[in-house]
Amino acid sequence: MILLWIALLPLFGVLVPLLCSQRSRLFTTWATAAAPAIALGLTLSQAGTVLQHQTLRYTLSWLPSLQLDYALRLDGLALLFVCLVLGIGLLVILYASYYLSEQDSMPRFYACFMLFMAAMLGVVMANNLILLWISWEITSISSFLLISYWWQKSEARKGARMALTVTAAGGLALLAGLLLIGHMVGSYSLDVVLQHGDLIRNHPLYTLTLCLILLGAFTKSAQFPFHFWLPHAMSAPTPVSAYLHSATMVKAGIFLLVRLYPVLAGTDQWYSIVSLAGMCTLLLGAYFALFQHDLKGLLAYSTLSHLGLIVLLLSIGSPASTVAALFHIINHAIFKASLFMAAGIIDHETGSRDMRRLNGLWKYMPYTATLAMVAALSMAGVPLLNGFLSKEMFFAETLNQSILGSLSWLVPVLATLAGVFSVAYSLRFIHDVFFNGEPIGLSKTPHEPPRYMKLPVEILVGLCLLVGIFPEFMVQPILDAASAAVLQDQVPSYSLAIWHGFNFPLLMSLVAMAGGVLVYTQRRHLFRFQHQFEAVDAKREFERLIQLSVRRANVFSRWLENDSLQRYLLLMLLALLVLLGSSLRELHPLSGGRSLLPLDPVTLCAGLVLILSAIATVVVNRQRMLSLLFLSVTGLMVSLLFARFAAPDLALTQLVVEVVSIILLMLALFFLPYKTPRNAAAPRNLLRDSAIALVLGALVGSLCFALLSRPFDSISSFFMAKSKTDGGGNNVVNVILVDFRGFDTLGEITVLGIAALGIFRLLEHLRLFKPSADGEGRLWARQRDSVILNVIAQGILPLALLVSVYIFLRGHNNPGGGFIAGLITSVGIILQYIAHGVSWLKPRMRLNYALMIASGVTIACLTGLGSLWWDRPFLTSWFDHFHLPLIGDVELASAMAFDLGVYLTVVGATLMMLANLGKLTTAHRPQYEEMQ
Amino acid sequence: MLSTVLLIVLGMVMVALLLNLWRLFRGPSTPDRILALDTLYLNAIALIVLFGLWKDAALYFEAALLIALLGFVSTVALCKYLLRGDIIE
């Protein structure tokens, strides 16, 4: 349970800064820090158990059918990362409160920051691979939001987009890899997966899985060749760089490698891919860091190099190298976060990050300078500081490996070379910024930052020293626990002592120091050498690539989607033809052997009218009004056939829907051309189209015949049997609608309501051209009202209401129900609109359609919720019979209230659509008549 | 006796239906066509009531009731369109 709180507290913390938007900055800072502080306290309270090499677990069932559980684990490795995430996170929160200026929105920053923190905790604590992946994606998105925090700057937007594209693409690869692991093992639980290392390594899909997961990890941790996004992410505010791009997010990829180390590591593929990427990143980062003029750029490339170092250590694959990798994760997080914060202070107090202009700051800010120099020396690997210890271990490990086969001797040489550059760029950071003459052209006079802005740096630098001097005391327990979690209790004996005697690693360190000093003093030659190459701007290349792919995608989708409805229809029908035709071919014989009904002349005649009017609709399709007339004949005949073949509910519904759609089409027709323009390609396609239509019609006809002539046992017998006993109604259709499938109906009326509101919004400010004459050039009639129509229409309204009440009330037992009743009522009211017009009706009939829709959906919902009161599932219906004097036996069912909801929604939605479509012209009407 | 009459009348109504359809197709003017549609609705009511009598089933009358009520509305809408273009002013 405590694990759940550790994971969820920062997630709730997302809301805290948003709620504090009216409070002072200091209050916001402390309120935001509260959640992670409590979470850190809770973590430390569990640390005792975890340091005994135990694993704490917490599982909450989420989507069991997808094997997705909200499963958390806290072992040594997770503890290490949780402490890093929460501890450094807290320091960065404090730091950011001073770093952000008055204009920057503090709540927005902190909210994204906390979201990232929560996601990062999800990554490191997940005990389920899918949960891990979901959190992983959230870190990508929140990191995007944080990098683009200063969205006004083009660099920030481009950098953020690049980071998101690269990491999210990697995230997709990772998902594929994790799914493959789940496929091999049969479970997504980390507990199970970690037990099946041999199974995975010997599986034929292992190489593919490894590549996919490495893609995810390398993009996230900015390993070569995906390293280019990290330097561009430096356009983020410095607290973000300190937190995401040095201490936590870029470590997520490494965390993943460490987490899956027991199942993935130890094969040839692992050695070759991981070591190559690590080595390239190590050298590339160290070399290019020296040439950066931007302070944060230098730190970014140095981060690359250190990440490469950790990855290289992991690739070596011996237990001791894994311990060294974990140790360096801690050390790098500590010194790099403090360096970023120091760089932020310098930027904040001088207004520049350019090392060509920043010089001699020692005089202005000696205290900050001391802190930054200690941290930079730790980065260089100077003794008595934490960076020295892990670098020493790294050098030692490069001496006992064979990852490059017979060329393995190259590894220590290259490692020393990287060390040389690491010392050189650290020296540059110290010398160029704090000494080396006077500052050039700064916008403000540098001075020490506020007291508490230095506090986080002080704490981190203090840790650098403490870990460097008392390593056994400071990190031994957690390093032991983390290594035990990774190596599954085969922790090698290792020594964290500062002094190992004169040995080869020490020699390498000394060479690196001396070489670094030499390179730095002779840097002019190197700079000149580097200058002759044209710098490749990764951002521009990346943008070009993105633009290119967008253009290609556009061309492709224009080709596929050319806005021709005929073409879409053609493709869909052809697909249907293939699917239907191929399966109908296997059906032999077509007739299923049920005896056919005798043919009576009435049905034959109605069928003939149906067929003829359908053909006529097609023939006259260019004359819109005429084809509408034929269409309504077709609709009428279809509803008669429904009635004939014992589907009275369908017949009634079809009849009403027919009328409503005619009115709707007439409303629309007014604004449309009188005739459909002739399609230039039509004659050419006529033969093709009619052939397809005929073949498809024949197919559908045969399908219907095959289906109807077979004995067919469907689900309907269940409904027939249960309708009266369980739903209390004889009309199965209605009982299905309001009871058995009541939840569907609830969803449908909600959609209907939303559609009506959407139409209302769309039409609200629409002004259309109103033709002044009909298609044959005749002016419209001048007289608006017809007395006969007005009188008849008014007389019909009560009749229509009566019919709809009748249809509504008996709906549960006989054909009818809320839907049909609602449509009849709407038609009655629409008739008033047609006869009298909107302006006459408005003061006389005050119906608020939006309110009707809302109350309809609410009533239906409340009916459903009512059943919860009696401890029944949502939408359980209830019915009983009462005997009333004079009226007789009356059945009351809760389904009736639900049906009332349906009725109200249907009336409200239909009228809202039709009346608003009709109102489109009212605004212009008076003007038009004045002109006449 | 009744069934014979019913059959004869049904036959006549069916012929009327087909003729309505022919008038709807031929026109020549739009009012002719709207009139044809309205008559077709009327004949459909007749057809369905007669069919109900013939088969002795009351259920068909409901549909007839609705057609009587609603067929009128679509005729009104069509006429209004012819006269004024805008059916809801």
PDB file of N, CA and C in Angstrom, chain A residues 601-602 605 609 612 625-626 629-630 632-633 636 640 643-644 648 652 655 659 663 666-667 670 780-784 789 792 796 810 824 827 834 837-838 918 921-922 925 929, chain B residues 10 14 17-18 21 24-25 30 33-34 37 40-41 44 47-48 51 54 59-60 62-63 66-67 69-70 72-74 76-78 80-89:
ATOM      1  N   PRO A 601     -51.067 -11.724 -54.485  1.00  0.00           N
ATOM      2  CA  PRO A 601     -50.994 -10.644 -55.480  1.00  0.00           C
ATOM      3  C   PRO A 601     -50.719  -9.279 -54.867  1.00  0.00           C
ATOM      4  N   VAL A 602     -51.198  -9.029 -53.627  1.00  0.00           N
ATOM      5  CA  VAL A 602     -51.001  -7.712 -53.019  1.00  0.00           C
ATOM      6  C   VAL A 602     -49.516  -7.461 -52.794  1.00  0.00           C
ATOM      7  N   CYS A 605     -47.766  -6.838 -55.968  1.00  0.00           N
ATOM      8  CA  CYS A 605     -47.984  -5.503 -56.506  1.00  0.00           C
ATOM      9  C   CYS A 605     -47.154  -4.470 -55.756  1.00  0.00           C
ATOM     10  N   VAL A 609     -44.246  -2.021 -57.268  1.00  0.00           N
ATOM     11  CA  VAL A 609     -44.163  -0.566 -57.090  1.00  0.00           C
ATOM     12  C   VAL A 609     -42.812  -0.200 -56.487  1.00  0.00           C
ATOM     13  N   LEU A 612     -40.109  -0.586 -59.194  1.00  0.00           N
ATOM     14  CA  LEU A 612     -40.222   0.451 -60.226  1.00  0.00           C
ATOM     15  C   LEU A 612     -39.777   1.802 -59.683  1.00  0.00           C
ATOM     16  N   MET A 625     -35.450  17.042 -56.842  1.00  0.00           N
ATOM     17  CA  MET A 625     -36.782  16.997 -56.233  1.00  0.00           C
ATOM     18  C   MET A 625     -37.529  15.738 -56.664  1.00  0.00           C
ATOM     19  N   LEU A 626     -37.427  15.426 -57.958  1.00  0.00           N
ATOM     20  CA  LEU A 626     -38.152  14.279 -58.490  1.00  0.00           C
ATOM     21  C   LEU A 626     -37.636  12.980 -57.873  1.00  0.00           C
ATOM     22  N   LEU A 629     -39.058  12.436 -54.594  1.00  0.00           N
ATOM     23  CA  LEU A 629     -40.428  11.914 -54.617  1.00  0.00           C
ATOM     24  C   LEU A 629     -40.433  10.397 -54.763  1.00  0.00           C
ATOM     25  N   PHE A 630     -39.619   9.918 -55.690  1.00  0.00           N
ATOM     26  CA  PHE A 630     -39.564   8.462 -55.891  1.00  0.00           C
ATOM     27  C   PHE A 630     -38.994   7.751 -54.672  1.00  0.00           C
ATOM     28  N   SER A 632     -39.403   8.640 -51.667  1.00  0.00           N
ATOM     29  CA  SER A 632     -40.395   8.504 -50.608  1.00  0.00           C
ATOM     30  C   SER A 632     -41.384   7.394 -50.932  1.00  0.00           C
ATOM     31  N   VAL A 633     -41.641   7.166 -52.231  1.00  0.00           N
ATOM     32  CA  VAL A 633     -42.481   6.011 -52.577  1.00  0.00           C
ATOM     33  C   VAL A 633     -41.787   4.722 -52.158  1.00  0.00           C
ATOM     34  N   LEU A 636     -42.121   4.314 -48.486  1.00  0.00           N
ATOM     35  CA  LEU A 636     -43.477   3.913 -48.103  1.00  0.00           C
ATOM     36  C   LEU A 636     -43.681   2.425 -48.341  1.00  0.00           C
ATOM     37  N   LEU A 640     -44.552  -0.640 -45.808  1.00  0.00           N
ATOM     38  CA  LEU A 640     -45.695  -1.537 -45.980  1.00  0.00           C
ATOM     39  C   LEU A 640     -45.239  -2.993 -45.934  1.00  0.00           C
ATOM     40  N   ALA A 643     -44.725  -4.008 -42.467  1.00  0.00           N
ATOM     41  CA  ALA A 643     -46.001  -4.308 -41.808  1.00  0.00           C
ATOM     42  C   ALA A 643     -46.524  -5.669 -42.261  1.00  0.00           C
ATOM     43  N   ARG A 644     -46.393  -5.924 -43.553  1.00  0.00           N
ATOM     44  CA  ARG A 644     -46.900  -7.179 -44.113  1.00  0.00           C
ATOM     45  C   ARG A 644     -46.202  -8.385 -43.486  1.00  0.00           C
ATOM     46  N   PRO A 648     -44.308  -4.818 -37.139  1.00  0.00           N
ATOM     47  CA  PRO A 648     -45.048  -3.555 -37.034  1.00  0.00           C
ATOM     48  C   PRO A 648     -44.198  -2.422 -36.439  1.00  0.00           C
ATOM     49  N   LEU A 652     -43.754   1.142 -38.331  1.00  0.00           N
ATOM     50  CA  LEU A 652     -44.113   2.449 -37.769  1.00  0.00           C
ATOM     51  C   LEU A 652     -42.895   3.372 -37.766  1.00  0.00           C
ATOM     52  N   LEU A 655     -42.003   4.558 -41.261  1.00  0.00           N
ATOM     53  CA  LEU A 655     -42.943   5.560 -41.765  1.00  0.00           C
ATOM     54  C   LEU A 655     -42.595   6.945 -41.235  1.00  0.00           C
ATOM     55  N   VAL A 659     -40.957  10.448 -43.206  1.00  0.00           N
ATOM     56  CA  VAL A 659     -41.501  11.813 -43.264  1.00  0.00           C
ATOM     57  C   VAL A 659     -40.465  12.818 -42.770  1.00  0.00           C
ATOM     58  N   ILE A 663     -38.714  16.000 -44.876  1.00  0.00           N
ATOM     59  CA  ILE A 663     -38.704  17.408 -44.454  1.00  0.00           C
ATOM     60  C   ILE A 663     -37.268  17.923 -44.396  1.00  0.00           C
ATOM     61  N   MET A 666     -35.973  18.476 -47.860  1.00  0.00           N
ATOM     62  CA  MET A 666     -36.573  19.653 -48.483  1.00  0.00           C
ATOM     63  C   MET A 666     -35.898  20.916 -47.972  1.00  0.00           C
ATOM     64  N   LEU A 667     -35.613  20.922 -46.658  1.00  0.00           N
ATOM     65  CA  LEU A 667     -34.934  22.086 -46.077  1.00  0.00           C
ATOM     66  C   LEU A 667     -33.576  22.292 -46.733  1.00  0.00           C
ATOM     67  N   PHE A 670     -33.447  23.462 -50.643  1.00  0.00           N
ATOM     68  CA  PHE A 670     -33.658  24.872 -50.924  1.00  0.00           C
ATOM     69  C   PHE A 670     -32.339  25.581 -51.220  1.00  0.00           C
ATOM     70  N   TRP A 780     -40.824  33.018 -56.159  1.00  0.00           N
ATOM     71  CA  TRP A 780     -41.611  32.354 -55.114  1.00  0.00           C
ATOM     72  C   TRP A 780     -42.934  33.074 -54.929  1.00  0.00           C
ATOM     73  N   ALA A 781     -43.912  32.356 -54.430  1.00  0.00           N
ATOM     74  CA  ALA A 781     -45.222  32.966 -54.179  1.00  0.00           C
ATOM     75  C   ALA A 781     -45.087  34.051 -53.127  1.00  0.00           C
ATOM     76  N   ARG A 782     -45.887  35.127 -53.249  1.00  0.00           N
ATOM     77  CA  ARG A 782     -45.735  36.225 -52.294  1.00  0.00           C
ATOM     78  C   ARG A 782     -46.446  35.944 -50.988  1.00  0.00           C
ATOM     79  N   GLN A 783     -47.581  35.282 -51.092  1.00  0.00           N
ATOM     80  CA  GLN A 783     -48.357  35.071 -49.876  1.00  0.00           C
ATOM     81  C   GLN A 783     -47.675  34.014 -49.018  1.00  0.00           C
ATOM     82  N   ARG A 784     -47.470  34.392 -47.757  1.00  0.00           N
ATOM     83  CA  ARG A 784     -46.747  33.471 -46.917  1.00  0.00           C
ATOM     84  C   ARG A 784     -47.671  32.436 -46.302  1.00  0.00           C
ATOM     85  N   LEU A 789     -54.283  25.788 -44.585  1.00  0.00           N
ATOM     86  CA  LEU A 789     -53.195  25.002 -43.995  1.00  0.00           C
ATOM     87  C   LEU A 789     -53.075  25.309 -42.504  1.00  0.00           C
ATOM     88  N   ILE A 792     -55.880  23.582 -40.550  1.00  0.00           N
ATOM     89  CA  ILE A 792     -55.716  22.121 -40.499  1.00  0.00           C
ATOM     90  C   ILE A 792     -54.524  21.744 -39.639  1.00  0.00           C
ATOM     91  N   ILE A 796     -54.402  19.371 -36.375  1.00  0.00           N
ATOM     92  CA  ILE A 796     -53.701  18.075 -36.383  1.00  0.00           C
ATOM     93  C   ILE A 796     -52.814  17.917 -35.160  1.00  0.00           C
ATOM     94  N   ARG A 810     -48.602   2.374 -24.802  1.00  0.00           N
ATOM     95  CA  ARG A 810     -48.786   0.936 -24.995  1.00  0.00           C
ATOM     96  C   ARG A 810     -47.512   0.286 -25.519  1.00  0.00           C
ATOM     97  N   ILE A 824     -43.347  11.137 -33.800  1.00  0.00           N
ATOM     98  CA  ILE A 824     -44.685  11.611 -34.193  1.00  0.00           C
ATOM     99  C   ILE A 824     -44.917  13.001 -33.614  1.00  0.00           C
ATOM    100  N   VAL A 827     -43.045  15.504 -35.627  1.00  0.00           N
ATOM    101  CA  VAL A 827     -43.655  15.803 -36.922  1.00  0.00           C
ATOM    102  C   VAL A 827     -44.835  16.741 -36.734  1.00  0.00           C
ATOM    103  N   ILE A 834     -44.060  24.616 -40.368  1.00  0.00           N
ATOM    104  CA  ILE A 834     -44.248  24.783 -41.806  1.00  0.00           C
ATOM    105  C   ILE A 834     -45.404  25.725 -42.079  1.00  0.00           C
ATOM    106  N   GLY A 837     -44.614  29.312 -39.554  1.00  0.00           N
ATOM    107  CA  GLY A 837     -43.318  29.984 -39.574  1.00  0.00           C
ATOM    108  C   GLY A 837     -42.777  30.170 -38.160  1.00  0.00           C
ATOM    109  N   VAL A 838     -41.466  30.392 -38.092  1.00  0.00           N
ATOM    110  CA  VAL A 838     -40.777  30.446 -36.800  1.00  0.00           C
ATOM    111  C   VAL A 838     -41.267  31.625 -35.974  1.00  0.00           C
ATOM    112  N   GLY A 918     -34.339  25.264 -40.450  1.00  0.00           N
ATOM    113  CA  GLY A 918     -35.365  26.126 -41.030  1.00  0.00           C
ATOM    114  C   GLY A 918     -35.098  27.586 -40.723  1.00  0.00           C
ATOM    115  N   THR A 921     -32.847  31.001 -42.719  1.00  0.00           N
ATOM    116  CA  THR A 921     -33.178  32.106 -43.615  1.00  0.00           C
ATOM    117  C   THR A 921     -33.986  33.183 -42.935  1.00  0.00           C
ATOM    118  N   THR A 922     -34.522  32.881 -41.760  1.00  0.00           N
ATOM    119  CA  THR A 922     -35.458  33.826 -41.155  1.00  0.00           C
ATOM    120  C   THR A 922     -34.856  35.210 -40.987  1.00  0.00           C
ATOM    121  N   ARG A 925     -35.321  37.301 -44.061  1.00  0.00           N
ATOM    122  CA  ARG A 925     -36.605  37.271 -44.743  1.00  0.00           C
ATOM    123  C   ARG A 925     -37.271  38.647 -44.868  1.00  0.00           C
ATOM    124  N   GLU A 929     -38.763  40.751 -48.295  1.00  0.00           N
ATOM    125  CA  GLU A 929     -40.142  41.099 -48.631  1.00  0.00           C
ATOM    126  C   GLU A 929     -40.303  42.583 -48.881  1.00  0.00           C
TER     127      GLU A 929
ATOM    128  N   LEU B  10     -59.266  -4.858 -53.841  1.00  0.00           N
ATOM    129  CA  LEU B  10     -57.801  -4.895 -53.733  1.00  0.00           C
ATOM    130  C   LEU B  10     -57.160  -4.781 -55.108  1.00  0.00           C
ATOM    131  N   MET B  14     -54.713  -1.845 -56.459  1.00  0.00           N
ATOM    132  CA  MET B  14     -53.372  -2.139 -56.957  1.00  0.00           C
ATOM    133  C   MET B  14     -53.142  -1.495 -58.314  1.00  0.00           C
ATOM    134  N   LEU B  17     -52.538   2.080 -57.746  1.00  0.00           N
ATOM    135  CA  LEU B  17     -51.168   2.318 -57.269  1.00  0.00           C
ATOM    136  C   LEU B  17     -50.205   2.418 -58.444  1.00  0.00           C
ATOM    137  N   LEU B  18     -50.331   1.445 -59.345  1.00  0.00           N
ATOM    138  CA  LEU B  18     -49.415   1.432 -60.481  1.00  0.00           C
ATOM    139  C   LEU B  18     -49.616   2.667 -61.353  1.00  0.00           C
ATOM    140  N   LEU B  21     -48.032   5.626 -59.848  1.00  0.00           N
ATOM    141  CA  LEU B  21     -46.586   5.593 -60.089  1.00  0.00           C
ATOM    142  C   LEU B  21     -46.281   6.114 -61.496  1.00  0.00           C
ATOM    143  N   LEU B  24     -46.634   9.793 -61.492  1.00  0.00           N
ATOM    144  CA  LEU B  24     -45.474  10.356 -60.797  1.00  0.00           C
ATOM    145  C   LEU B  24     -44.287  10.422 -61.741  1.00  0.00           C
ATOM    146  N   PHE B  25     -44.177   9.400 -62.576  1.00  0.00           N
ATOM    147  CA  PHE B  25     -43.031   9.346 -63.477  1.00  0.00           C
ATOM    148  C   PHE B  25     -43.187  10.329 -64.631  1.00  0.00           C
ATOM    149  N   THR B  30     -44.558  19.600 -61.760  1.00  0.00           N
ATOM    150  CA  THR B  30     -44.283  19.135 -60.397  1.00  0.00           C
ATOM    151  C   THR B  30     -45.560  19.016 -59.561  1.00  0.00           C
ATOM    152  N   ARG B  33     -47.029  15.770 -60.003  1.00  0.00           N
ATOM    153  CA  ARG B  33     -46.271  14.698 -59.337  1.00  0.00           C
ATOM    154  C   ARG B  33     -46.572  14.659 -57.846  1.00  0.00           C
ATOM    155  N   ILE B  34     -46.659  15.846 -57.237  1.00  0.00           N
ATOM    156  CA  ILE B  34     -46.962  15.861 -55.802  1.00  0.00           C
ATOM    157  C   ILE B  34     -48.352  15.275 -55.573  1.00  0.00           C
ATOM    158  N   LEU B  37     -48.141  11.627 -55.737  1.00  0.00           N
ATOM    159  CA  LEU B  37     -47.569  11.048 -54.515  1.00  0.00           C
ATOM    160  C   LEU B  37     -48.620  11.010 -53.424  1.00  0.00           C
ATOM    161  N   LEU B  40     -50.974   8.391 -54.061  1.00  0.00           N
ATOM    162  CA  LEU B  40     -50.324   7.103 -53.805  1.00  0.00           C
ATOM    163  C   LEU B  40     -50.365   6.775 -52.315  1.00  0.00           C
ATOM    164  N   TYR B  41     -50.158   7.807 -51.491  1.00  0.00           N
ATOM    165  CA  TYR B  41     -50.277   7.609 -50.040  1.00  0.00           C
ATOM    166  C   TYR B  41     -51.685   7.139 -49.690  1.00  0.00           C
ATOM    167  N   ALA B  44     -52.212   3.690 -50.643  1.00  0.00           N
ATOM    168  CA  ALA B  44     -51.491   2.801 -49.740  1.00  0.00           C
ATOM    169  C   ALA B  44     -52.314   2.566 -48.488  1.00  0.00           C
ATOM    170  N   LEU B  47     -54.983   0.217 -49.427  1.00  0.00           N
ATOM    171  CA  LEU B  47     -54.418  -1.120 -49.619  1.00  0.00           C
ATOM    172  C   LEU B  47     -54.216  -1.815 -48.284  1.00  0.00           C
ATOM    173  N   ILE B  48     -53.669  -1.073 -47.356  1.00  0.00           N
ATOM    174  CA  ILE B  48     -53.294  -1.713 -46.100  1.00  0.00           C
ATOM    175  C   ILE B  48     -54.541  -2.028 -45.275  1.00  0.00           C
ATOM    176  N   PHE B  51     -56.128  -4.990 -46.956  1.00  0.00           N
ATOM    177  CA  PHE B  51     -55.324  -6.188 -46.676  1.00  0.00           C
ATOM    178  C   PHE B  51     -55.598  -6.682 -45.262  1.00  0.00           C
ATOM    179  N   TRP B  54     -58.819  -8.397 -45.226  1.00  0.00           N
ATOM    180  CA  TRP B  54     -58.696  -9.683 -45.923  1.00  0.00           C
ATOM    181  C   TRP B  54     -58.046 -10.727 -45.011  1.00  0.00           C
ATOM    182  N   LEU B  59     -53.632  -5.292 -36.701  1.00  0.00           N
ATOM    183  CA  LEU B  59     -52.325  -4.657 -36.574  1.00  0.00           C
ATOM    184  C   LEU B  59     -52.026  -3.707 -37.739  1.00  0.00           C
ATOM    185  N   TYR B  60     -52.565  -4.040 -38.925  1.00  0.00           N
ATOM    186  CA  TYR B  60     -52.258  -3.231 -40.100  1.00  0.00           C
ATOM    187  C   TYR B  60     -52.866  -1.840 -40.019  1.00  0.00           C
ATOM    188  N   GLU B  62     -52.853   0.242 -37.652  1.00  0.00           N
ATOM    189  CA  GLU B  62     -51.956   1.217 -37.023  1.00  0.00           C
ATOM    190  C   GLU B  62     -51.139   1.938 -38.083  1.00  0.00           C
ATOM    191  N   ALA B  63     -50.577   1.124 -38.965  1.00  0.00           N
ATOM    192  CA  ALA B  63     -49.762   1.705 -40.024  1.00  0.00           C
ATOM    193  C   ALA B  63     -50.600   2.639 -40.867  1.00  0.00           C
ATOM    194  N   LEU B  66     -50.996   5.951 -39.132  1.00  0.00           N
ATOM    195  CA  LEU B  66     -49.798   6.787 -39.210  1.00  0.00           C
ATOM    196  C   LEU B  66     -49.618   7.376 -40.598  1.00  0.00           C
ATOM    197  N   ILE B  67     -49.893   6.567 -41.621  1.00  0.00           N
ATOM    198  CA  ILE B  67     -49.750   7.105 -42.983  1.00  0.00           C
ATOM    199  C   ILE B  67     -50.720   8.247 -43.182  1.00  0.00           C
ATOM    200  N   LEU B  69     -51.859  10.232 -40.990  1.00  0.00           N
ATOM    201  CA  LEU B  69     -51.421  11.399 -40.226  1.00  0.00           C
ATOM    202  C   LEU B  69     -50.196  12.056 -40.854  1.00  0.00           C
ATOM    203  N   LEU B  70     -49.291  11.248 -41.311  1.00  0.00           N
ATOM    204  CA  LEU B  70     -47.981  11.779 -41.682  1.00  0.00           C
ATOM    205  C   LEU B  70     -47.818  12.021 -43.175  1.00  0.00           C
ATOM    206  N   PHE B  72     -49.779  13.322 -45.050  1.00  0.00           N
ATOM    207  CA  PHE B  72     -50.248  14.684 -45.226  1.00  0.00           C
ATOM    208  C   PHE B  72     -49.095  15.678 -45.005  1.00  0.00           C
ATOM    209  N   VAL B  73     -48.313  15.418 -43.978  1.00  0.00           N
ATOM    210  CA  VAL B  73     -47.245  16.371 -43.633  1.00  0.00           C
ATOM    211  C   VAL B  73     -46.218  16.453 -44.753  1.00  0.00           C
ATOM    212  N   SER B  74     -45.871  15.306 -45.344  1.00  0.00           N
ATOM    213  CA  SER B  74     -44.857  15.407 -46.400  1.00  0.00           C
ATOM    214  C   SER B  74     -45.440  16.083 -47.637  1.00  0.00           C
ATOM    215  N   VAL B  76     -47.629  18.485 -47.531  1.00  0.00           N
ATOM    216  CA  VAL B  76     -47.590  19.906 -47.175  1.00  0.00           C
ATOM    217  C   VAL B  76     -46.186  20.466 -47.379  1.00  0.00           C
ATOM    218  N   ALA B  77     -45.188  19.706 -46.905  1.00  0.00           N
ATOM    219  CA  ALA B  77     -43.811  20.193 -47.021  1.00  0.00           C
ATOM    220  C   ALA B  77     -43.438  20.376 -48.491  1.00  0.00           C
ATOM    221  N   LEU B  78     -43.851  19.415 -49.334  1.00  0.00           N
ATOM    222  CA  LEU B  78     -43.514  19.507 -50.762  1.00  0.00           C
ATOM    223  C   LEU B  78     -44.183  20.719 -51.404  1.00  0.00           C
ATOM    224  N   LYS B  80     -45.233  23.434 -49.940  1.00  0.00           N
ATOM    225  CA  LYS B  80     -44.638  24.656 -49.411  1.00  0.00           C
ATOM    226  C   LYS B  80     -43.317  24.939 -50.134  1.00  0.00           C
ATOM    227  N   TYR B  81     -42.602  23.868 -50.405  1.00  0.00           N
ATOM    228  CA  TYR B  81     -41.332  24.047 -51.110  1.00  0.00           C
ATOM    229  C   TYR B  81     -41.572  24.644 -52.493  1.00  0.00           C
ATOM    230  N   LEU B  82     -42.616  24.147 -53.142  1.00  0.00           N
ATOM    231  CA  LEU B  82     -42.915  24.664 -54.483  1.00  0.00           C
ATOM    232  C   LEU B  82     -43.285  26.134 -54.440  1.00  0.00           C
ATOM    233  N   LEU B  83     -44.075  26.472 -53.405  1.00  0.00           N
ATOM    234  CA  LEU B  83     -44.569  27.837 -53.324  1.00  0.00           C
ATOM    235  C   LEU B  83     -43.505  28.824 -52.879  1.00  0.00           C
ATOM    236  N   ARG B  84     -42.845  28.478 -51.808  1.00  0.00           N
ATOM    237  CA  ARG B  84     -41.998  29.463 -51.148  1.00  0.00           C
ATOM    238  C   ARG B  84     -40.524  29.063 -51.106  1.00  0.00           C
ATOM    239  N   GLY B  85     -40.231  27.822 -51.485  1.00  0.00           N
ATOM    240  CA  GLY B  85     -38.836  27.385 -51.428  1.00  0.00           C
ATOM    241  C   GLY B  85     -38.414  27.008 -50.022  1.00  0.00           C
ATOM    242  N   ASP B  86     -38.601  27.949 -49.126  1.00  0.00           N
ATOM    243  CA  ASP B  86     -38.185  27.746 -47.741  1.00  0.00           C
ATOM    244  C   ASP B  86     -39.366  27.165 -46.989  1.00  0.00           C
ATOM    245  N   ILE B  87     -39.249  25.920 -46.520  1.00  0.00           N
ATOM    246  CA  ILE B  87     -40.460  25.340 -45.943  1.00  0.00           C
ATOM    247  C   ILE B  87     -40.674  25.753 -44.489  1.00  0.00           C
ATOM    248  N   ILE B  88     -39.629  26.127 -43.788  1.00  0.00           N
ATOM    249  CA  ILE B  88     -39.833  26.663 -42.436  1.00  0.00           C
ATOM    250  C   ILE B  88     -39.351  28.100 -42.449  1.00  0.00           C
ATOM    251  N   GLU B  89     -40.273  29.032 -42.381  1.00  0.00           N
ATOM    252  CA  GLU B  89     -39.860  30.436 -42.548  1.00  0.00           C
ATOM    253  C   GLU B  89     -39.666  31.111 -41.205  1.00  0.00           C
TER     254      GLU B  89
END
